[in-house]
mmCIF file of C-alpha atoms in Angstrom:
data_model
loop_
_atom_site.group_PDB
_atom_site.id
_atom_site.type_symbol
_atom_site.label_atom_id
_atom_site.label_comp_id
_atom_site.label_asym_id
_atom_site.label_seq_id
_atom_site.Cartn_x
_atom_site.Cartn_y
_atom_site.Cartn_z
ATOM 1 C CA UNK T 296 3.844 -173.680 -11.988
ATOM 2 C CA UNK T 297 3.075 -169.978 -11.610
ATOM 3 C CA UNK T 298 3.448 -167.756 -14.587
ATOM 4 C CA UNK T 299 6.046 -165.091 -14.022
ATOM 5 C CA UNK T 300 5.093 -161.529 -14.611
ATOM 6 C CA UNK T 301 6.272 -160.262 -17.935
ATOM 7 C CA UNK T 302 9.005 -157.710 -17.726
ATOM 8 C CA UNK T 303 7.992 -154.191 -18.682
ATOM 9 C CA UNK T 304 9.189 -153.402 -22.174
ATOM 10 C CA UNK T 305 11.958 -150.820 -22.324
ATOM 11 C CA UNK T 306 10.998 -147.324 -23.348
ATOM 12 C CA UNK T 307 11.935 -146.651 -26.949
ATOM 13 C CA UNK T 308 13.240 -143.099 -27.343
ATOM 14 C CA UNK T 309 11.255 -141.116 -29.877
ATOM 15 C CA UNK T 310 11.696 -137.723 -31.482
ATOM 16 C CA UNK T 311 9.531 -134.930 -30.074
ATOM 17 C CA UNK T 312 7.200 -133.295 -32.569
ATOM 18 C CA UNK T 313 6.496 -130.551 -30.028
ATOM 19 C CA UNK T 314 10.211 -129.761 -29.732
ATOM 20 C CA UNK T 315 10.563 -129.562 -33.507
ATOM 21 C CA UNK T 316 7.605 -127.214 -33.846
ATOM 22 C CA UNK T 317 8.900 -125.044 -30.986
ATOM 23 C CA UNK T 318 12.399 -124.945 -32.507
ATOM 24 C CA UNK T 319 11.039 -123.849 -35.875
ATOM 25 C CA UNK T 320 8.892 -121.131 -34.308
ATOM 26 C CA UNK T 321 11.801 -119.863 -32.229
ATOM 27 C CA UNK T 322 14.099 -119.867 -35.245
ATOM 28 C CA UNK T 323 11.699 -117.591 -37.124
ATOM 29 C CA UNK T 324 11.550 -115.300 -34.080
ATOM 30 C CA UNK T 325 15.342 -115.032 -34.139
ATOM 31 C CA UNK T 326 15.283 -114.242 -37.850
ATOM 32 C CA UNK T 327 12.631 -111.564 -37.398
ATOM 33 C CA UNK T 328 14.377 -110.047 -34.387
ATOM 34 C CA UNK T 329 17.752 -110.001 -36.165
ATOM 35 C CA UNK T 330 16.661 -108.622 -39.549
ATOM 36 C CA UNK T 331 13.739 -106.362 -38.589
ATOM 37 C CA UNK T 332 12.562 -104.109 -40.259
ATOM 38 C CA UNK T 333 13.577 -105.914 -43.516
ATOM 39 C CA UNK T 334 13.878 -102.704 -45.534
ATOM 40 C CA UNK T 335 16.553 -100.694 -47.326
ATOM 41 C CA UNK T 336 18.636 -103.648 -48.474
ATOM 42 C CA UNK T 337 21.828 -102.539 -50.214
ATOM 43 C CA UNK T 338 25.464 -103.558 -50.697
ATOM 44 C CA UNK T 339 28.029 -101.357 -48.952
ATOM 45 C CA UNK T 340 30.940 -103.147 -50.557
ATOM 46 C CA UNK T 341 31.803 -104.841 -47.251
ATOM 47 C CA UNK T 342 32.117 -108.600 -46.981
ATOM 48 C CA UNK T 343 29.359 -110.252 -44.923
ATOM 49 C CA UNK T 344 31.955 -111.775 -42.576
ATOM 50 C CA UNK T 345 34.032 -108.630 -42.176
ATOM 51 C CA UNK T 346 32.458 -107.959 -38.763
ATOM 52 C CA UNK T 347 34.424 -110.886 -37.315
ATOM 53 C CA UNK T 348 37.660 -108.892 -37.681
ATOM 54 C CA UNK T 349 36.312 -105.622 -36.305
ATOM 55 C CA UNK T 350 37.205 -104.378 -32.855
ATOM 56 C CA UNK T 351 34.663 -104.894 -30.099
ATOM 57 C CA UNK T 352 32.207 -101.940 -30.207
ATOM 58 C CA UNK T 353 32.414 -99.385 -27.419
ATOM 59 C CA UNK T 354 28.681 -98.642 -27.289
ATOM 60 C CA UNK T 355 27.560 -101.968 -25.799
ATOM 61 C CA UNK T 356 25.703 -102.129 -22.476
ATOM 62 C CA UNK T 357 25.179 -104.862 -19.938
ATOM 63 C CA UNK T 358 21.563 -104.992 -20.976
ATOM 64 C CA UNK T 359 22.544 -105.693 -24.593
ATOM 65 C CA UNK T 360 24.882 -108.484 -23.527
ATOM 66 C CA UNK T 361 22.306 -110.021 -21.188
ATOM 67 C CA UNK T 362 19.495 -109.993 -23.764
ATOM 68 C CA UNK T 363 21.745 -111.469 -26.447
ATOM 69 C CA UNK T 364 22.769 -114.312 -24.150
ATOM 70 C CA UNK T 365 19.282 -114.980 -22.806
ATOM 71 C CA UNK T 366 17.771 -114.836 -26.303
ATOM 72 C CA UNK T 367 19.783 -117.831 -27.506
ATOM 73 C CA UNK T 368 19.456 -120.017 -24.400
ATOM 74 C CA UNK T 369 16.038 -121.427 -25.456
ATOM 75 C CA UNK T 370 17.443 -121.988 -28.942
ATOM 76 C CA UNK T 371 20.251 -124.117 -27.520
ATOM 77 C CA UNK T 372 17.852 -126.098 -25.342
ATOM 78 C CA UNK T 373 15.439 -126.767 -28.178
ATOM 79 C CA UNK T 374 18.249 -127.761 -30.553
ATOM 80 C CA UNK T 375 19.353 -130.511 -28.158
ATOM 81 C CA UNK T 376 15.752 -131.702 -27.918
ATOM 82 C CA UNK T 377 15.330 -131.683 -31.704
ATOM 83 C CA UNK T 378 18.464 -133.766 -32.259
ATOM 84 C CA UNK T 379 17.243 -136.421 -29.799
ATOM 85 C CA UNK T 380 17.288 -139.413 -30.174
ATOM 86 C CA UNK T 381 19.193 -139.493 -33.474
ATOM 87 C CA UNK T 382 22.131 -137.611 -31.948
ATOM 88 C CA UNK T 383 22.810 -137.876 -28.219
ATOM 89 C CA UNK T 384 25.534 -137.319 -25.675
ATOM 90 C CA UNK T 385 28.614 -135.264 -26.448
ATOM 91 C CA UNK T 386 27.832 -135.299 -30.171
ATOM 92 C CA UNK T 387 24.478 -133.597 -29.508
ATOM 93 C CA UNK T 388 26.251 -130.956 -27.439
ATOM 94 C CA UNK T 389 28.868 -130.311 -30.141
ATOM 95 C CA UNK T 390 26.258 -130.286 -32.915
ATOM 96 C CA UNK T 391 24.217 -127.739 -30.968
ATOM 97 C CA UNK T 392 27.255 -125.493 -30.625
ATOM 98 C CA UNK T 393 27.875 -125.741 -34.363
ATOM 99 C CA UNK T 394 24.243 -124.912 -35.215
ATOM 100 C CA UNK T 395 24.234 -122.033 -32.732
ATOM 101 C CA UNK T 396 27.408 -120.590 -34.253
ATOM 102 C CA UNK T 397 26.075 -120.928 -37.795
ATOM 103 C CA UNK T 398 22.713 -119.325 -36.991
ATOM 104 C CA UNK T 399 24.244 -116.472 -34.983
ATOM 105 C CA UNK T 400 26.885 -115.887 -37.648
ATOM 106 C CA UNK T 401 24.267 -115.863 -40.412
ATOM 107 C CA UNK T 402 22.076 -113.369 -38.535
ATOM 108 C CA UNK T 403 24.999 -110.965 -38.125
ATOM 109 C CA UNK T 404 26.293 -111.455 -41.681
ATOM 110 C CA UNK T 405 22.968 -110.534 -43.268
ATOM 111 C CA UNK T 406 22.799 -107.371 -41.149
ATOM 112 C CA UNK T 407 25.685 -106.095 -43.283
ATOM 113 C CA UNK T 408 23.104 -105.384 -46.006
ATOM 114 C CA UNK T 409 20.582 -103.669 -43.710
ATOM 115 C CA UNK T 410 21.127 -99.938 -43.098
ATOM 116 C CA UNK T 411 19.218 -99.941 -39.800
ATOM 117 C CA UNK T 412 21.231 -102.831 -38.332
ATOM 118 C CA UNK T 413 24.912 -103.051 -37.424
ATOM 119 C CA UNK T 414 26.664 -106.453 -37.428
ATOM 120 C CA UNK T 415 28.817 -106.995 -34.374
ATOM 121 C CA UNK T 416 31.284 -109.646 -33.318
ATOM 122 C CA UNK T 417 30.185 -108.989 -29.730
ATOM 123 C CA UNK T 418 26.610 -109.925 -30.650
ATOM 124 C CA UNK T 419 27.917 -113.075 -32.316
ATOM 125 C CA UNK T 420 29.935 -114.021 -29.227
ATOM 126 C CA UNK T 421 27.112 -113.352 -26.761
ATOM 127 C CA UNK T 422 24.564 -115.161 -28.902
ATOM 128 C CA UNK T 423 26.894 -118.129 -29.159
ATOM 129 C CA UNK T 424 27.421 -118.026 -25.393
ATOM 130 C CA UNK T 425 23.655 -118.247 -24.942
ATOM 131 C CA UNK T 426 23.536 -121.262 -27.246
ATOM 132 C CA UNK T 427 26.313 -122.917 -25.198
ATOM 133 C CA UNK T 428 24.403 -122.342 -21.953
ATOM 134 C CA UNK T 429 21.219 -123.612 -23.566
ATOM 135 C CA UNK T 430 22.998 -126.718 -24.844
ATOM 136 C CA UNK T 431 24.197 -127.436 -21.323
ATOM 137 C CA UNK T 432 20.697 -127.031 -19.890
ATOM 138 C CA UNK T 433 19.283 -129.213 -22.641
ATOM 139 C CA UNK T 434 21.809 -131.974 -21.955
ATOM 140 C CA UNK T 435 20.992 -131.820 -18.234
ATOM 141 C CA UNK T 436 17.221 -132.025 -18.720
ATOM 142 C CA UNK T 437 16.675 -134.145 -21.791
ATOM 143 C CA UNK T 438 16.789 -137.466 -19.921
ATOM 144 C CA UNK T 439 14.054 -136.393 -17.513
ATOM 145 C CA UNK T 440 11.834 -134.824 -20.155
ATOM 146 C CA UNK T 441 12.343 -137.030 -23.211
ATOM 147 C CA UNK T 442 14.564 -139.920 -22.227
ATOM 148 C CA UNK T 443 12.156 -141.177 -19.558
ATOM 149 C CA UNK T 444 9.165 -140.155 -21.658
ATOM 150 C CA UNK T 445 7.598 -138.081 -18.874
ATOM 151 C CA UNK T 446 6.821 -135.113 -21.082
ATOM 152 C CA UNK T 447 5.326 -137.315 -23.775
ATOM 153 C CA UNK T 448 3.217 -139.188 -21.232
ATOM 154 C CA UNK T 449 1.889 -135.967 -19.747
ATOM 155 C CA UNK T 450 1.104 -134.528 -23.167
ATOM 156 C CA UNK T 451 -0.707 -137.674 -24.271
ATOM 157 C CA UNK T 452 -2.687 -137.703 -21.026
ATOM 158 C CA UNK T 453 -3.859 -134.111 -21.315
ATOM 159 C CA UNK T 454 -3.838 -133.213 -25.009
ATOM 160 C CA UNK T 455 -5.236 -134.677 -28.203
ATOM 161 C CA UNK T 456 -2.985 -136.369 -30.703
ATOM 162 C CA UNK T 457 -1.244 -134.283 -33.368
ATOM 163 C CA UNK T 458 -1.617 -131.107 -31.311
ATOM 164 C CA UNK T 459 2.081 -130.217 -31.015
ATOM 165 C CA UNK T 460 2.078 -127.308 -33.469
ATOM 166 C CA UNK T 461 -1.135 -125.932 -31.969
ATOM 167 C CA UNK T 462 0.363 -126.172 -28.474
ATOM 168 C CA UNK T 463 3.328 -124.087 -29.580
ATOM 169 C CA UNK T 464 0.907 -121.521 -31.009
ATOM 170 C CA UNK T 465 -1.084 -121.349 -27.768
ATOM 171 C CA UNK T 466 2.018 -121.057 -25.581
ATOM 172 C CA UNK T 467 3.255 -118.173 -27.740
ATOM 173 C CA UNK T 468 0.110 -116.172 -26.936
ATOM 174 C CA UNK T 469 1.412 -114.814 -23.575
ATOM 175 C CA UNK T 470 4.617 -113.687 -25.313
ATOM 176 C CA UNK T 471 2.503 -111.812 -27.861
ATOM 177 C CA UNK T 472 1.570 -109.424 -25.020
ATOM 178 C CA UNK T 473 5.104 -107.966 -24.918
ATOM 179 C CA UNK T 474 4.658 -105.524 -27.763
ATOM 180 C CA UNK T 475 2.629 -102.434 -26.740
ATOM 181 C CA UNK T 476 -0.930 -102.576 -28.068
ATOM 182 C CA UNK T 477 -3.691 -99.951 -28.007
ATOM 183 C CA UNK T 478 -6.110 -102.487 -26.519
ATOM 184 C CA UNK T 479 -5.509 -105.473 -24.253
ATOM 185 C CA UNK T 480 -5.330 -108.720 -26.288
ATOM 186 C CA UNK T 481 -5.926 -106.588 -29.399
ATOM 187 C CA UNK T 482 -3.533 -108.442 -31.671
ATOM 188 C CA UNK T 483 -3.444 -108.390 -35.455
ATOM 189 C CA UNK T 484 -3.490 -104.646 -36.165
ATOM 190 C CA UNK T 485 -2.657 -105.064 -39.827
ATOM 191 C CA UNK T 486 -4.645 -102.152 -41.293
ATOM 192 C CA UNK T 487 -2.386 -99.385 -39.858
ATOM 193 C CA UNK T 488 0.698 -101.125 -41.254
ATOM 194 C CA UNK T 489 -0.919 -101.560 -44.671
ATOM 195 C CA UNK T 490 -2.021 -97.900 -44.588
ATOM 196 C CA UNK T 491 1.544 -96.754 -43.894
ATOM 197 C CA UNK T 492 2.868 -98.978 -46.664
ATOM 198 C CA UNK T 493 0.341 -97.636 -49.161
ATOM 199 C CA UNK T 494 1.076 -94.063 -48.072
ATOM 200 C CA UNK T 495 4.749 -94.590 -48.864
ATOM 201 C CA UNK T 496 3.863 -96.302 -52.144
ATOM 202 C CA UNK T 497 1.532 -93.562 -53.407
ATOM 203 C CA UNK T 498 3.396 -90.716 -51.624
ATOM 204 C CA UNK T 499 0.154 -89.485 -50.097
ATOM 205 C CA UNK T 500 -1.669 -90.243 -46.814
ATOM 206 C CA UNK T 501 -3.791 -93.410 -46.916
ATOM 207 C CA UNK T 502 -5.982 -94.315 -43.912
ATOM 208 C CA UNK T 503 -7.877 -97.533 -44.588
ATOM 209 C CA UNK T 504 -9.322 -97.626 -41.063
ATOM 210 C CA UNK T 505 -10.794 -94.131 -41.458
ATOM 211 C CA UNK T 506 -12.366 -95.189 -44.748
ATOM 212 C CA UNK T 507 -13.911 -98.210 -43.057
ATOM 213 C CA UNK T 508 -15.248 -96.040 -40.230
ATOM 214 C CA UNK T 509 -16.709 -93.558 -42.726
ATOM 215 C CA UNK T 510 -15.978 -90.621 -40.437
ATOM 216 C CA UNK T 511 -17.628 -92.077 -37.308
ATOM 217 C CA UNK T 512 -16.148 -90.538 -34.141
ATOM 218 C CA UNK T 513 -16.092 -92.581 -30.936
ATOM 219 C CA UNK T 514 -16.971 -91.195 -27.528
ATOM 220 C CA UNK T 515 -15.173 -92.229 -24.327
ATOM 221 C CA UNK T 516 -17.923 -94.731 -23.546
ATOM 222 C CA UNK T 517 -17.657 -96.207 -27.028
ATOM 223 C CA UNK T 518 -13.885 -96.563 -26.622
ATOM 224 C CA UNK T 519 -14.474 -98.514 -23.420
ATOM 225 C CA UNK T 520 -17.125 -100.665 -25.095
ATOM 226 C CA UNK T 521 -14.824 -101.354 -28.039
ATOM 227 C CA UNK T 522 -11.981 -102.303 -25.694
ATOM 228 C CA UNK T 523 -14.321 -104.592 -23.778
ATOM 229 C CA UNK T 524 -15.265 -106.371 -27.002
ATOM 230 C CA UNK T 525 -11.643 -106.641 -28.172
ATOM 231 C CA UNK T 526 -10.380 -107.883 -24.814
ATOM 232 C CA UNK T 527 -13.207 -110.375 -24.321
ATOM 233 C CA UNK T 528 -12.967 -111.782 -27.851
ATOM 234 C CA UNK T 529 -9.165 -111.909 -27.866
ATOM 235 C CA UNK T 530 -9.074 -113.641 -24.488
ATOM 236 C CA UNK T 531 -11.870 -116.123 -25.179
ATOM 237 C CA UNK T 532 -10.443 -116.927 -28.624
ATOM 238 C CA UNK T 533 -7.054 -117.873 -27.172
ATOM 239 C CA UNK T 534 -8.556 -119.841 -24.272
ATOM 240 C CA UNK T 535 -10.997 -121.716 -26.497
ATOM 241 C CA UNK T 536 -8.116 -122.577 -28.831
ATOM 242 C CA UNK T 537 -6.464 -124.195 -25.821
ATOM 243 C CA UNK T 538 -9.612 -125.956 -24.625
ATOM 244 C CA UNK T 539 -10.290 -127.624 -27.968
ATOM 245 C CA UNK T 540 -6.892 -129.343 -27.664
ATOM 246 C CA UNK T 541 -7.615 -130.923 -24.278
ATOM 247 C CA UNK T 542 -8.779 -134.405 -23.422
ATOM 248 C CA UNK T 543 -11.803 -134.772 -21.097
ATOM 249 C CA UNK T 544 -9.635 -135.675 -18.061
ATOM 250 C CA UNK T 545 -7.219 -132.752 -18.456
ATOM 251 C CA UNK T 546 -7.136 -130.148 -15.633
ATOM 252 C CA UNK T 547 -8.952 -127.555 -17.731
ATOM 253 C CA UNK T 548 -9.439 -124.913 -15.051
ATOM 254 C CA UNK T 549 -5.796 -124.988 -13.984
ATOM 255 C CA UNK T 550 -4.468 -124.844 -17.530
ATOM 256 C CA UNK T 551 -6.790 -121.968 -18.439
ATOM 257 C CA UNK T 552 -5.853 -120.004 -15.326
ATOM 258 C CA UNK T 553 -2.156 -120.622 -15.979
ATOM 259 C CA UNK T 554 -2.511 -119.266 -19.517
ATOM 260 C CA UNK T 555 -4.400 -116.175 -18.321
ATOM 261 C CA UNK T 556 -1.928 -115.604 -15.491
ATOM 262 C CA UNK T 557 1.067 -115.954 -17.789
ATOM 263 C CA UNK T 558 -0.406 -113.458 -20.287
ATOM 264 C CA UNK T 559 -1.208 -110.844 -17.634
ATOM 265 C CA UNK T 560 2.165 -111.303 -15.918
ATOM 266 C CA UNK T 561 4.069 -110.878 -19.174
ATOM 267 C CA UNK T 562 1.958 -107.823 -20.004
ATOM 268 C CA UNK T 563 2.665 -106.174 -16.634
ATOM 269 C CA UNK T 564 6.401 -106.936 -16.669
ATOM 270 C CA UNK T 565 6.820 -105.816 -20.275
ATOM 271 C CA UNK T 566 4.924 -102.570 -19.678
ATOM 272 C CA UNK T 567 6.980 -101.799 -16.569
ATOM 273 C CA UNK T 568 10.233 -102.515 -18.407
ATOM 274 C CA UNK T 569 9.371 -100.753 -21.672
ATOM 275 C CA UNK T 570 7.954 -97.658 -19.999
ATOM 276 C CA UNK T 571 8.169 -97.112 -16.224
ATOM 277 C CA UNK T 572 7.209 -99.264 -13.216
ATOM 278 C CA UNK T 573 4.378 -96.804 -12.506
ATOM 279 C CA UNK T 574 2.800 -97.799 -15.850
ATOM 280 C CA UNK T 575 2.960 -101.546 -15.165
ATOM 281 C CA UNK T 576 -0.842 -101.790 -14.977
ATOM 282 C CA UNK T 577 -1.796 -98.771 -17.079
ATOM 283 C CA UNK T 578 -3.376 -101.147 -19.602
ATOM 284 C CA UNK T 579 -5.865 -102.409 -16.991
ATOM 285 C CA UNK T 580 -8.519 -99.856 -17.939
ATOM 286 C CA UNK T 581 -12.241 -100.213 -17.113
ATOM 287 C CA UNK T 582 -12.821 -101.546 -20.625
ATOM 288 C CA UNK T 583 -10.042 -104.114 -20.240
ATOM 289 C CA UNK T 584 -11.330 -105.201 -16.822
ATOM 290 C CA UNK T 585 -14.816 -105.686 -18.232
ATOM 291 C CA UNK T 586 -13.408 -107.605 -21.174
ATOM 292 C CA UNK T 587 -11.430 -109.962 -18.919
ATOM 293 C CA UNK T 588 -14.509 -110.661 -16.820
ATOM 294 C CA UNK T 589 -16.705 -111.186 -19.868
ATOM 295 C CA UNK T 590 -14.115 -113.406 -21.556
ATOM 296 C CA UNK T 591 -13.703 -115.601 -18.476
ATOM 297 C CA UNK T 592 -17.478 -115.962 -18.150
ATOM 298 C CA UNK T 593 -17.779 -116.948 -21.823
ATOM 299 C CA UNK T 594 -15.043 -119.564 -21.542
ATOM 300 C CA UNK T 595 -16.401 -120.918 -18.236
ATOM 301 C CA UNK T 596 -19.705 -121.710 -19.896
ATOM 302 C CA UNK T 597 -17.954 -123.456 -22.789
ATOM 303 C CA UNK T 598 -15.270 -125.346 -20.868
ATOM 304 C CA UNK T 599 -16.927 -128.728 -21.482
ATOM 305 C CA UNK T 600 -18.583 -127.966 -24.799
ATOM 306 C CA UNK T 601 -17.780 -130.246 -27.771
ATOM 307 C CA UNK T 602 -14.405 -129.454 -29.372
ATOM 308 C CA UNK T 603 -16.131 -128.553 -32.642
ATOM 309 C CA UNK T 604 -18.214 -125.883 -30.887
ATOM 310 C CA UNK T 605 -15.136 -124.563 -29.085
ATOM 311 C CA UNK T 606 -13.203 -124.323 -32.356
ATOM 312 C CA UNK T 607 -15.999 -122.481 -34.140
ATOM 313 C CA UNK T 608 -16.558 -120.053 -31.290
ATOM 314 C CA UNK T 609 -12.812 -119.451 -31.006
ATOM 315 C CA UNK T 610 -12.740 -118.705 -34.718
ATOM 316 C CA UNK T 611 -15.715 -116.342 -34.447
ATOM 317 C CA UNK T 612 -14.334 -114.405 -31.471
ATOM 318 C CA UNK T 613 -10.896 -114.020 -33.047
ATOM 319 C CA UNK T 614 -12.427 -112.735 -36.279
ATOM 320 C CA UNK T 615 -14.571 -110.237 -34.346
ATOM 321 C CA UNK T 616 -11.515 -109.046 -32.432
ATOM 322 C CA UNK T 617 -9.530 -108.645 -35.673
ATOM 323 C CA UNK T 618 -12.362 -106.703 -37.287
ATOM 324 C CA UNK T 619 -12.904 -104.287 -34.410
ATOM 325 C CA UNK T 620 -9.226 -103.677 -33.596
ATOM 326 C CA UNK T 621 -8.462 -102.831 -37.231
ATOM 327 C CA UNK T 622 -11.374 -100.400 -37.610
ATOM 328 C CA UNK T 623 -11.442 -98.307 -34.450
ATOM 329 C CA UNK T 624 -8.706 -95.698 -33.868
ATOM 330 C CA UNK T 625 -6.028 -96.151 -31.235
ATOM 331 C CA UNK T 626 -6.858 -95.051 -27.717
ATOM 332 C CA UNK T 627 -5.550 -91.464 -27.308
ATOM 333 C CA UNK T 628 -4.117 -92.385 -23.904
ATOM 334 C CA UNK T 629 -2.144 -95.216 -25.505
ATOM 335 C CA UNK T 630 -0.768 -92.897 -28.192
ATOM 336 C CA UNK T 631 0.452 -90.474 -25.503
ATOM 337 C CA UNK T 632 2.001 -93.289 -23.474
ATOM 338 C CA UNK T 633 3.711 -94.793 -26.518
ATOM 339 C CA UNK T 634 5.684 -91.589 -27.033
ATOM 340 C CA UNK T 635 7.677 -92.362 -23.883
ATOM 341 C CA UNK T 636 8.806 -95.742 -25.219
ATOM 342 C CA UNK T 637 12.530 -95.803 -25.955
ATOM 343 C CA UNK T 638 12.958 -98.706 -28.355
ATOM 344 C CA UNK T 639 16.718 -98.456 -28.684
ATOM 345 C CA UNK T 640 17.613 -100.887 -25.926
ATOM 346 C CA UNK T 641 15.139 -103.426 -27.355
ATOM 347 C CA UNK T 642 16.400 -103.154 -30.911
ATOM 348 C CA UNK T 643 17.014 -106.891 -31.196
ATOM 349 C CA UNK T 644 13.644 -107.976 -29.799
ATOM 350 C CA UNK T 645 10.971 -105.368 -30.463
ATOM 351 C CA UNK T 646 10.675 -106.655 -34.022
ATOM 352 C CA UNK T 647 10.049 -110.201 -32.835
ATOM 353 C CA UNK T 648 7.506 -108.947 -30.297
ATOM 354 C CA UNK T 649 5.677 -106.994 -32.983
ATOM 355 C CA UNK T 650 5.815 -110.051 -35.234
ATOM 356 C CA UNK T 651 4.027 -112.127 -32.589
ATOM 357 C CA UNK T 652 1.465 -109.443 -31.829
ATOM 358 C CA UNK T 653 0.682 -108.929 -35.502
ATOM 359 C CA UNK T 654 0.540 -112.497 -36.792
ATOM 360 C CA UNK T 655 -0.630 -114.559 -33.801
ATOM 361 C CA UNK T 656 -4.403 -114.197 -34.417
ATOM 362 C CA UNK T 657 -4.005 -114.886 -38.133
ATOM 363 C CA UNK T 658 -2.031 -118.072 -37.396
ATOM 364 C CA UNK T 659 -4.689 -119.081 -34.852
ATOM 365 C CA UNK T 660 -7.450 -118.522 -37.410
ATOM 366 C CA UNK T 661 -5.602 -120.666 -39.966
ATOM 367 C CA UNK T 662 -5.147 -123.417 -37.380
ATOM 368 C CA UNK T 663 -8.836 -123.368 -36.461
ATOM 369 C CA UNK T 664 -9.918 -123.443 -40.113
ATOM 370 C CA UNK T 665 -7.573 -126.353 -40.766
ATOM 371 C CA UNK T 666 -8.901 -128.198 -37.712
ATOM 372 C CA UNK T 667 -12.466 -127.849 -39.025
ATOM 373 C CA UNK T 668 -11.494 -130.027 -41.996
ATOM 374 C CA UNK T 669 -9.906 -132.760 -39.903
ATOM 375 C CA UNK T 670 -11.392 -135.168 -37.360
ATOM 376 C CA UNK T 671 -10.392 -134.683 -33.763
ATOM 377 C CA UNK T 672 -7.548 -136.853 -32.558
ATOM 378 C CA UNK T 673 -8.328 -139.370 -29.891
#
């Protein structure tokens, strides 16, 4: 008697750690974008929900409506994914709508106490509409991505265990290119912000970067060299952070090229949209081109290095980039170009973009330091 083949065990639905980490990160982006710049809090004597009874504002534009809708679509998608598998079907859809309404309503209500922000029932409606669309997309895609375990299988095949939060951090790196920066991949410019804060505190000019430079003036060639160092270190740090998450059989070259391509594409589109189409590639200076080439060469030689070496080199390059970008002055050409940036139409998102640009390298450094204390997942 022949033994019959055992039936394949059914797939047990499991919650997605990656979806939870992505949802949390996106939630903080919404908070930052909605409440930026977090200053001047005061009570105007108006109820936080009074905006719901106001007439629809006359100053809205199609761009405002579109960005408000699009901004909440990923939130709706991720909320459906986070609820799975505990809540599924129509209940997941309804719960997502409720969460979207509560989050959007809270963001607008708090703006009542911010003098630079204006709560609007139109913003609430458009944000909620984005959450509805996102919930629909999430319901349509969750079975293919999570229900049939394809996404989990792919992640386990390519990436180390317990890498979900780090993956979210790495995938946020291209989005960190949206906010205008003096130097390509020169994230984490904290010193100018601290200098401005201290100047307001002491009511006198404070320039920490100038104190660190001790009066050293940079020539054009030195600007280019500094940009090359910043670009190369920023690029290699992000790519090495990705590489140390990969398993040996992962398509390393393709994933690295996709990350580089996504970052450069976002940079070009954001520059064209924030300024003019003619400036779409104004950031691709000789120093930036040299930095890209140098960064790619550095990563190519370390693609198959041990994860520990990749982590330590990623940490070193990010720290070098942070040091240089906070010491040298902004490129004069960038300062002139920045004057043409009209931030008004990006009021809801320029804060979130600046948040990513400022904090991404610091979060990456913390992740790499934490990884040094833990064994690599198999």
